[in-house]
Short mmCIF file of C-alpha atoms (C1' of nucleotides) in Angstrom, two decimals:
data_model
loop_
_atom_site.label_atom_id
_atom_site.label_comp_id
_atom_site.label_asym_id
_atom_site.label_seq_id
_atom_site.Cartn_x
_atom_site.Cartn_y
_atom_site.Cartn_z
CA MET A 198 -12.72 -6.84 15.84
CA THR A 199 -9.70 -8.59 15.74
CA ARG A 200 -6.29 -8.66 13.57
CA THR A 201 -6.02 -12.29 13.97
CA MET A 202 -6.30 -13.48 10.28
CA ASP A 203 -3.84 -13.43 7.54
CA TYR A 204 -5.14 -12.68 3.86
CA LYS A 205 -3.21 -15.91 2.97
CA SER A 206 -5.85 -18.61 4.68
CA LEU A 207 -8.43 -17.38 2.22
CA ASN A 208 -6.50 -19.01 -0.38
CA ASN A 209 -4.93 -21.89 1.67
CA PRO A 210 -6.84 -25.06 1.23
CA ASP A 211 -6.28 -26.27 4.55
CA GLU A 212 -7.89 -23.31 6.05
CA GLN A 213 -11.00 -23.59 3.86
CA ALA A 214 -13.49 -26.09 5.25
CA CYS A 215 -16.29 -24.44 4.74
CA ASP A 216 -19.86 -25.44 6.45
CA LYS A 217 -21.96 -24.50 3.58
CA ALA A 218 -25.42 -25.10 4.79
CA LEU A 219 -24.58 -22.08 6.34
CA CYS A 220 -23.82 -19.86 2.89
CA THR A 221 -26.47 -19.24 0.39
CA GLU A 222 -23.01 -18.52 -2.09
CA LYS A 223 -21.75 -20.38 -4.42
CA SER A 224 -19.46 -23.18 -3.34
CA SER A 225 -16.45 -20.46 -5.21
CA THR A 226 -17.67 -18.11 -2.20
CA SER A 227 -17.78 -20.45 0.37
CA CYS A 228 -14.74 -20.15 2.49
CA MET A 229 -14.95 -16.20 2.03
CA CYS A 230 -17.81 -16.95 4.28
CA ASP A 231 -15.86 -18.69 7.20
CA THR A 232 -12.90 -16.18 6.52
CA LEU A 233 -15.18 -13.05 7.49
CA ARG A 234 -16.82 -15.36 10.30
CA ALA A 235 -13.69 -15.91 12.07
CA ALA A 236 -12.89 -12.52 11.92
CA GLY A 237 -16.42 -11.37 13.79
CA MET A 238 -17.93 -10.14 10.34
CA ARG A 239 -21.48 -11.61 8.93
CA PRO A 240 -20.67 -12.67 5.54
CA THR A 241 -23.42 -10.51 3.99
CA LYS A 242 -23.35 -10.56 0.04
CA GLN A 243 -21.59 -6.98 -0.31
CA ARG A 244 -18.81 -8.48 2.08
CA VAL A 245 -18.29 -11.64 0.51
CA ALA A 246 -18.76 -10.16 -2.71
CA LEU A 247 -16.04 -7.38 -2.20
CA GLY A 248 -14.03 -10.02 -0.50
CA GLU A 249 -13.37 -12.14 -3.78
CA LEU A 250 -13.07 -9.29 -5.81
CA LEU A 251 -10.24 -8.79 -3.46
CA PHE A 252 -8.42 -11.80 -3.25
CA LYS A 253 -9.73 -14.36 -5.82
CA SER A 254 -6.72 -12.91 -8.20
CA GLY A 255 -3.34 -11.91 -7.04
CA ASP A 256 -1.59 -8.74 -5.69
CA ARG A 257 -4.30 -5.88 -5.88
CA HIS A 258 -3.78 -2.23 -5.03
CA VAL A 259 -7.19 -0.49 -4.30
CA CYS A 260 -8.97 2.39 -3.28
CA ALA A 261 -12.75 2.47 -2.43
CA GLU A 262 -13.67 4.10 -5.83
CA ILE A 263 -11.79 1.99 -7.81
CA LEU A 264 -13.35 -1.06 -5.92
CA HIS A 265 -16.55 -0.26 -6.08
CA GLU A 266 -16.89 1.05 -9.64
CA GLU A 267 -15.21 -2.64 -10.01
CA ALA A 268 -18.46 -4.15 -7.53
CA LEU A 269 -20.66 -2.28 -9.97
CA GLU A 270 -19.37 -3.55 -13.29
CA HIS A 271 -19.21 -7.29 -11.65
CA ASP A 272 -23.18 -6.41 -11.03
CA ILE A 273 -22.84 -6.42 -7.00
CA PRO A 274 -25.36 -3.90 -5.46
CA VAL A 275 -23.11 -2.10 -2.84
CA SER A 276 -22.80 1.46 -2.29
CA LEU A 277 -19.56 3.73 -1.70
CA ALA A 278 -20.40 3.91 1.87
CA THR A 279 -20.45 0.30 2.00
CA VAL A 280 -16.64 0.07 0.22
CA TYR A 281 -15.25 2.54 2.72
CA ASN A 282 -16.95 0.89 5.38
CA THR A 283 -15.88 -2.76 4.18
CA LEU A 284 -12.07 -2.16 3.55
CA ASN A 285 -11.69 -0.06 6.90
CA GLN A 286 -13.16 -3.32 8.16
CA PHE A 287 -11.09 -6.05 6.36
CA ARG A 288 -7.67 -3.89 7.26
CA ASP A 289 -9.07 -3.70 10.85
CA ALA A 290 -9.43 -8.15 10.51
CA GLY A 291 -5.56 -7.65 9.15
CA PHE A 292 -6.44 -9.11 5.31
CA LEU A 293 -5.47 -5.88 4.08
CA ARG A 294 -2.94 -3.65 4.20
CA GLU A 295 -2.94 0.79 4.05
CA VAL A 296 -0.41 2.14 1.63
CA ALA A 297 1.32 5.19 3.03
CA LEU A 298 1.84 7.67 0.04
CA VAL A 299 1.50 11.42 0.07
CA GLY A 300 -1.73 12.64 -1.08
CA THR A 301 -5.45 12.69 -0.21
CA ARG A 302 -6.40 9.46 -1.41
CA VAL A 303 -6.21 6.32 0.83
CA TYR A 304 -4.91 3.09 -1.20
CA PHE A 305 -4.86 -0.67 0.08
CA ASP A 306 -2.67 -3.85 -0.56
CA THR A 307 -4.44 -7.13 -0.90
CA ASN A 308 -0.68 -8.30 -0.37
CA MET A 309 0.26 -8.72 3.56
CA SER A 310 3.75 -10.38 3.42
CA ASP A 311 7.32 -8.65 2.92
CA HIS A 312 7.09 -6.21 0.31
CA GLN A 313 7.33 -2.66 -1.18
CA HIS A 314 6.21 -0.21 -3.62
CA PHE A 315 7.21 1.87 -6.98
CA TYR A 316 5.08 4.94 -6.83
CA VAL A 317 5.07 6.60 -10.19
CA GLU A 318 4.77 10.13 -9.41
CA ASN A 319 3.11 11.57 -12.08
CA SER A 320 0.37 9.19 -12.79
CA GLY A 321 -0.03 8.19 -9.14
CA ALA A 322 0.48 4.61 -9.77
CA LEU A 323 1.31 1.73 -7.83
CA LEU A 324 3.17 -1.37 -8.46
CA ASP A 325 4.56 -4.04 -6.66
CA ILE A 326 8.12 -3.99 -6.53
CA PRO A 327 9.26 -7.13 -7.88
CA GLY A 328 11.98 -9.75 -6.19
CA ASP A 329 13.09 -10.05 -2.97
CA PRO A 330 12.24 -6.73 -0.75
CA ILE A 331 14.53 -4.46 -0.62
CA GLU A 332 16.65 -4.96 2.88
CA LEU A 333 17.11 -2.72 5.37
CA GLU A 334 20.17 -2.68 7.33
CA LYS A 335 20.45 -0.99 10.80
CA LEU A 336 16.73 -0.82 12.04
CA PRO A 337 16.72 2.16 14.33
CA GLN A 338 16.00 1.37 18.03
CA ALA A 339 12.27 2.18 19.17
CA PRO A 340 12.22 5.21 21.43
CA GLU A 341 11.47 3.79 25.12
CA GLY A 342 7.72 2.15 25.74
CA MET A 343 7.33 1.84 21.47
CA GLU A 344 8.03 -1.09 19.06
CA ILE A 345 8.69 -1.28 15.51
CA ALA A 346 5.16 -2.17 13.92
CA GLY A 347 6.09 -2.33 10.24
CA VAL A 348 8.71 -0.71 8.00
CA ASP A 349 6.94 1.30 4.56
CA VAL A 350 9.35 1.37 1.61
CA VAL A 351 8.31 3.59 -1.54
CA VAL A 352 10.68 4.02 -4.10
CA ARG A 353 9.32 7.56 -6.01
CA LEU A 354 9.56 6.73 -9.86
CA ARG A 355 9.42 9.60 -12.36
CA PRO A 356 9.88 9.62 -16.12
CA LYS A 357 13.72 9.83 -17.16
CA ALA A 358 14.40 13.04 -18.23
CA MET B 156 8.79 28.13 -10.01
CA THR B 157 12.49 26.73 -10.09
CA ARG B 158 13.66 23.83 -8.43
CA THR B 159 17.13 24.83 -8.17
CA MET B 160 17.62 26.31 -4.07
CA ASP B 161 17.73 24.24 -1.03
CA TYR B 162 16.75 24.79 2.34
CA LYS B 163 20.31 24.66 3.25
CA SER B 164 21.29 28.23 1.87
CA LEU B 165 18.88 29.41 4.29
CA ASN B 166 21.16 29.28 6.81
CA ASN B 167 24.45 29.30 4.97
CA PRO B 168 26.37 32.40 5.74
CA ASP B 169 28.14 32.37 2.94
CA GLU B 170 24.73 32.90 0.68
CA GLN B 171 23.33 35.68 2.60
CA ALA B 172 24.85 38.73 1.53
CA CYS B 173 21.52 40.33 1.63
CA ASP B 174 20.89 43.48 -0.48
CA LYS B 175 18.90 45.34 2.73
CA ALA B 176 17.96 48.00 0.44
CA LEU B 177 15.33 45.91 -0.74
CA CYS B 178 14.02 44.63 1.91
CA THR B 179 11.48 46.77 4.12
CA GLU B 180 12.26 43.57 7.02
CA LYS B 181 14.55 43.48 10.13
CA SER B 182 18.02 42.34 9.42
CA SER B 183 17.06 39.02 10.80
CA THR B 184 14.58 38.28 7.65
CA SER B 185 16.94 40.03 5.40
CA CYS B 186 17.94 36.37 3.89
CA MET B 187 14.61 35.10 3.99
CA CYS B 188 14.07 37.71 1.06
CA ASP B 189 17.05 36.71 -1.02
CA THR B 190 15.80 33.06 -0.77
CA LEU B 191 12.37 33.97 -1.67
CA ARG B 192 13.53 36.00 -4.55
CA ALA B 193 16.27 33.91 -5.76
CA ALA B 194 13.67 31.11 -6.08
CA GLY B 195 11.34 33.96 -8.32
CA MET B 196 8.63 34.46 -5.19
CA ARG B 197 8.29 37.74 -4.26
CA PRO B 198 9.29 38.32 -0.41
CA THR B 199 6.10 39.51 0.84
CA LYS B 200 5.30 39.61 4.57
CA GLN B 201 3.41 36.61 4.80
CA ARG B 202 5.73 34.65 2.97
CA VAL B 203 8.89 36.07 5.09
CA ALA B 204 7.20 35.03 8.34
CA LEU B 205 6.38 31.85 7.33
CA GLY B 206 9.69 31.29 5.94
CA GLU B 207 11.16 32.17 8.87
CA LEU B 208 9.19 30.60 11.34
CA LEU B 209 9.68 26.80 9.32
CA PHE B 210 13.47 27.38 8.99
CA LYS B 211 14.80 29.47 11.73
CA SER B 212 14.54 26.39 14.43
CA GLY B 213 15.87 22.98 13.37
CA ASP B 214 13.61 20.34 11.33
CA ARG B 215 10.43 20.81 11.62
CA HIS B 216 7.04 18.54 10.88
CA VAL B 217 4.23 20.81 9.95
CA CYS B 218 0.77 20.49 8.23
CA ALA B 219 -0.88 23.55 6.99
CA GLU B 220 -3.42 24.13 9.66
CA ILE B 221 -0.57 23.47 12.34
CA LEU B 222 1.20 26.02 10.66
CA HIS B 223 -1.39 28.44 10.68
CA GLU B 224 -2.47 28.41 13.97
CA GLU B 225 1.27 28.91 15.15
CA ALA B 226 1.43 32.21 12.73
CA LEU B 227 -1.37 33.70 14.17
CA GLU B 228 0.48 32.98 17.74
CA HIS B 229 3.00 35.28 16.25
CA ASP B 230 0.50 37.75 15.31
CA ILE B 231 1.24 37.01 11.52
CA PRO B 232 -1.62 37.85 9.60
CA VAL B 233 -2.26 35.55 7.01
CA SER B 234 -5.05 33.19 5.94
CA LEU B 235 -5.17 29.56 5.66
CA ALA B 236 -5.42 29.55 1.92
CA THR B 237 -2.36 31.39 1.87
CA VAL B 238 -0.52 29.08 4.29
CA TYR B 239 -1.54 26.20 1.87
CA ASN B 240 -0.31 27.82 -1.40
CA THR B 241 3.19 29.08 0.27
CA LEU B 242 3.80 25.60 1.40
CA ASN B 243 3.19 24.29 -1.78
CA GLN B 244 5.50 26.91 -3.48
CA PHE B 245 8.20 26.17 -1.11
CA ARG B 246 7.69 22.61 -1.54
CA ASP B 247 8.14 23.28 -5.68
CA ALA B 248 10.98 25.63 -4.49
CA GLY B 249 12.69 22.68 -2.93
CA PHE B 250 12.64 24.40 0.38
CA LEU B 251 10.31 21.44 1.73
CA ARG B 252 9.76 18.05 1.06
CA GLU B 253 6.11 16.29 1.48
CA VAL B 254 5.92 13.14 4.00
CA ALA B 255 4.37 10.25 2.40
CA LEU B 256 2.08 8.95 5.32
CA VAL B 257 -1.39 6.75 5.55
CA GLY B 258 -3.99 9.69 6.04
CA THR B 259 -5.56 12.17 4.10
CA ARG B 260 -3.59 15.39 5.61
CA VAL B 261 -0.41 16.36 4.11
CA TYR B 262 2.97 16.75 6.09
CA PHE B 263 6.00 19.37 5.18
CA ASP B 264 9.44 18.42 6.33
CA THR B 265 11.80 21.24 7.05
CA ASN B 266 14.75 18.87 6.62
CA MET B 267 15.33 18.17 3.23
CA SER B 268 18.64 15.93 3.98
CA ASP B 269 18.63 12.35 3.14
CA HIS B 270 16.84 10.97 6.29
CA GLN B 271 13.62 9.12 7.52
CA HIS B 272 11.20 8.93 9.39
CA PHE B 273 9.21 7.07 12.56
CA TYR B 274 5.45 7.44 12.40
CA VAL B 275 3.62 6.69 15.80
CA GLU B 276 0.27 4.82 14.65
CA ASN B 277 -2.26 5.88 17.23
CA SER B 278 -1.10 9.33 17.77
CA GLY B 279 0.24 10.52 14.44
CA ALA B 280 2.93 11.86 15.60
CA LEU B 281 5.64 12.38 13.39
CA LEU B 282 9.29 12.45 14.52
CA ASP B 283 13.19 11.86 12.26
CA ILE B 284 14.91 8.77 12.61
CA PRO B 285 18.05 10.34 14.93
CA GLY B 286 21.63 8.93 13.09
CA ASP B 287 22.24 7.45 10.31
CA PRO B 288 19.42 6.66 7.66
CA ILE B 289 18.67 3.10 7.19
CA GLU B 290 20.63 1.29 4.56
CA LEU B 291 18.80 0.48 1.47
CA GLU B 292 20.42 -2.94 0.03
CA LYS B 293 20.01 -3.51 -3.78
CA LEU B 294 17.94 -1.10 -4.61
CA PRO B 295 15.57 -2.45 -7.28
CA GLN B 296 15.83 -1.28 -11.32
CA ALA B 297 13.46 1.20 -12.35
CA PRO B 298 10.93 -0.48 -14.80
CA GLU B 299 11.95 0.97 -18.66
CA GLY B 300 11.71 4.77 -18.90
CA MET B 301 11.49 6.01 -15.36
CA GLU B 302 14.46 6.82 -12.92
CA ILE B 303 14.28 6.65 -9.46
CA ALA B 304 13.29 10.25 -7.65
CA GLY B 305 13.29 9.11 -4.00
CA VAL B 306 13.00 6.46 -1.46
CA ASP B 307 10.76 7.01 1.50
CA VAL B 308 10.89 4.89 4.35
CA VAL B 309 8.73 5.44 7.30
CA VAL B 310 9.17 2.89 10.60
CA ARG B 311 6.00 2.78 11.83
CA LEU B 312 6.12 2.80 15.72
CA ARG B 313 3.19 1.61 18.09
CA PRO B 314 3.17 1.43 22.16
CA LYS B 315 4.66 -1.64 23.29
CA ALA B 316 2.03 -4.66 24.75
"C1'" DG C 223 -37.50 -11.36 17.03
"C1'" DT C 224 -32.78 -9.09 18.16
"C1'" DG C 225 -29.14 -6.69 16.44
"C1'" DG C 226 -25.04 -6.31 13.17
"C1'" DT C 227 -25.38 -4.13 8.08
"C1'" DT C 228 -26.55 -1.60 4.32
"C1'" DG C 229 -27.52 2.53 1.50
"C1'" DC C 230 -28.39 7.04 1.01
"C1'" DA C 231 -27.74 12.16 1.74
"C1'" DA C 232 -25.72 14.61 4.99
"C1'" DA C 233 -21.81 16.21 7.27
"C1'" DC C 234 -17.09 16.50 7.42
"C1'" DC C 235 -12.39 17.63 6.90
"C1'" DC C 236 -8.83 18.95 4.27
"C1'" DT C 237 -7.44 21.43 0.32
"C1'" DT C 238 -8.01 24.73 -3.94
"C1'" DT C 239 -10.15 28.03 -6.42
"C1'" DG C 240 -12.54 32.77 -8.30
"C1'" DC C 241 -12.38 36.97 -7.42
"C1'" DA C 242 -11.68 41.53 -5.73
"C1'" DT C 243 -8.39 43.87 -2.59
"C1'" DA C 244 -3.96 45.22 -1.28
"C1'" DG C 245 0.96 45.26 -2.42
"C1'" DA C 246 5.52 44.71 -4.39
"C1'" DC C 247 8.38 46.55 -8.14
"C1'" DG D 66 1.11 51.80 -12.99
"C1'" DT D 67 1.43 46.73 -13.58
"C1'" DC D 68 1.38 42.65 -12.53
"C1'" DT D 69 1.38 39.02 -8.63
"C1'" DA D 70 0.18 38.13 -3.91
"C1'" DT D 71 -3.68 37.89 -0.44
"C1'" DG D 72 -8.00 36.96 2.09
"C1'" DC D 73 -12.48 35.64 1.81
"C1'" DA D 74 -15.84 32.36 1.04
"C1'" DA D 75 -17.23 29.22 -1.76
"C1'" DA D 76 -16.20 24.75 -4.35
"C1'" DG D 77 -13.92 20.71 -4.53
"C1'" DG D 78 -12.29 15.46 -3.41
"C1'" DG D 79 -12.41 11.81 -0.64
"C1'" DT D 80 -14.02 9.81 3.47
"C1'" DT D 81 -17.37 9.39 7.73
"C1'" DT D 82 -21.95 9.48 10.02
"C1'" DG D 83 -26.62 9.65 11.18
"C1'" DC D 84 -30.91 7.11 10.50
"C1'" DA D 85 -34.46 4.49 8.34
"C1'" DA D 86 -35.13 -0.42 5.72
"C1'" DC D 87 -32.78 -4.61 5.39
"C1'" DC D 88 -30.95 -9.33 6.32
"C1'" DA D 89 -28.07 -12.97 9.20
"C1'" DC D 90 -28.81 -15.41 13.25
#
DNA sequence: GTGGTTGCAAACCCTTTGCATAGAC
DNA sequence: GTCTATGCAAAGGGTTTGCAACCAC
């Protein structure tokens, strides 16, 4: 599994030259097929459908259970285990990022660009912070032999007293 | 359970006027007794011992399992369930903070002051970032009816390619 | 046909809970 | 004596895994 793809290519017309002969899906899904192939994944019905659900609308924050429910509502036959596997594969391929949160449930974010999150403490809701990202002054030196892979910023919110 | 105590008072001589008559513990633990009482917790053998393990040395990052093992090594009879309960009570009392990380395991930090973390992606290690905290420019406006409870910053590290 | 993928159920890990016993006040 | 804390084991929630059936190529 490579980390070469970017979710943006999913919506970039320049990269949607899809050979539809390879796809059994409708035209709207054909670029998903190519994207999956480019990442070394076979474009199965489940993966294509989950990819569409995740990426056809704007930024999304999902956990496995939510995405599974949503898939069933859209009559996509898929098991929860496959949703877990697919989310992990999409993360490994660089289509999704995992969001760092306190708690036991893992959330994924379809927005791979540089941005940050509000986390509402009592409800568990996760929101993109609108506008430009908070600027970080003076990033620390990484320890010897290490490099900085990224910086996660979560602004925790609570209802005003 | 109140959130009024600060871990710093655990090491502040000004607040260590302990009435040893109330304690069955040795002198080194007497201030722990007072600290627990001030937070509304009975100073049981397990809570005092765990508090000592956590706070007698400098900043620490622990999860329940690690602390449990450490307690057993120090011949402190305590069950894993009690370690979980005690960590949650200490967090509610404001002695510990929970660290936001990707993954399902919950880590606690004995350092309640304003600081941030390195997280090593392949090993899962958690380190304080030395020196001054990264400064955040232009904190975003909290949505209507909300206030900012805190800002978590995690700098993810990976081995240099 | 070959080899990756799916679905189910079971296993797994971490955490919390119920209840009887032990301990602090 | 009263009421809380502990310990154990069982339950719980989220996630991963083993394996047979299935599907893309």
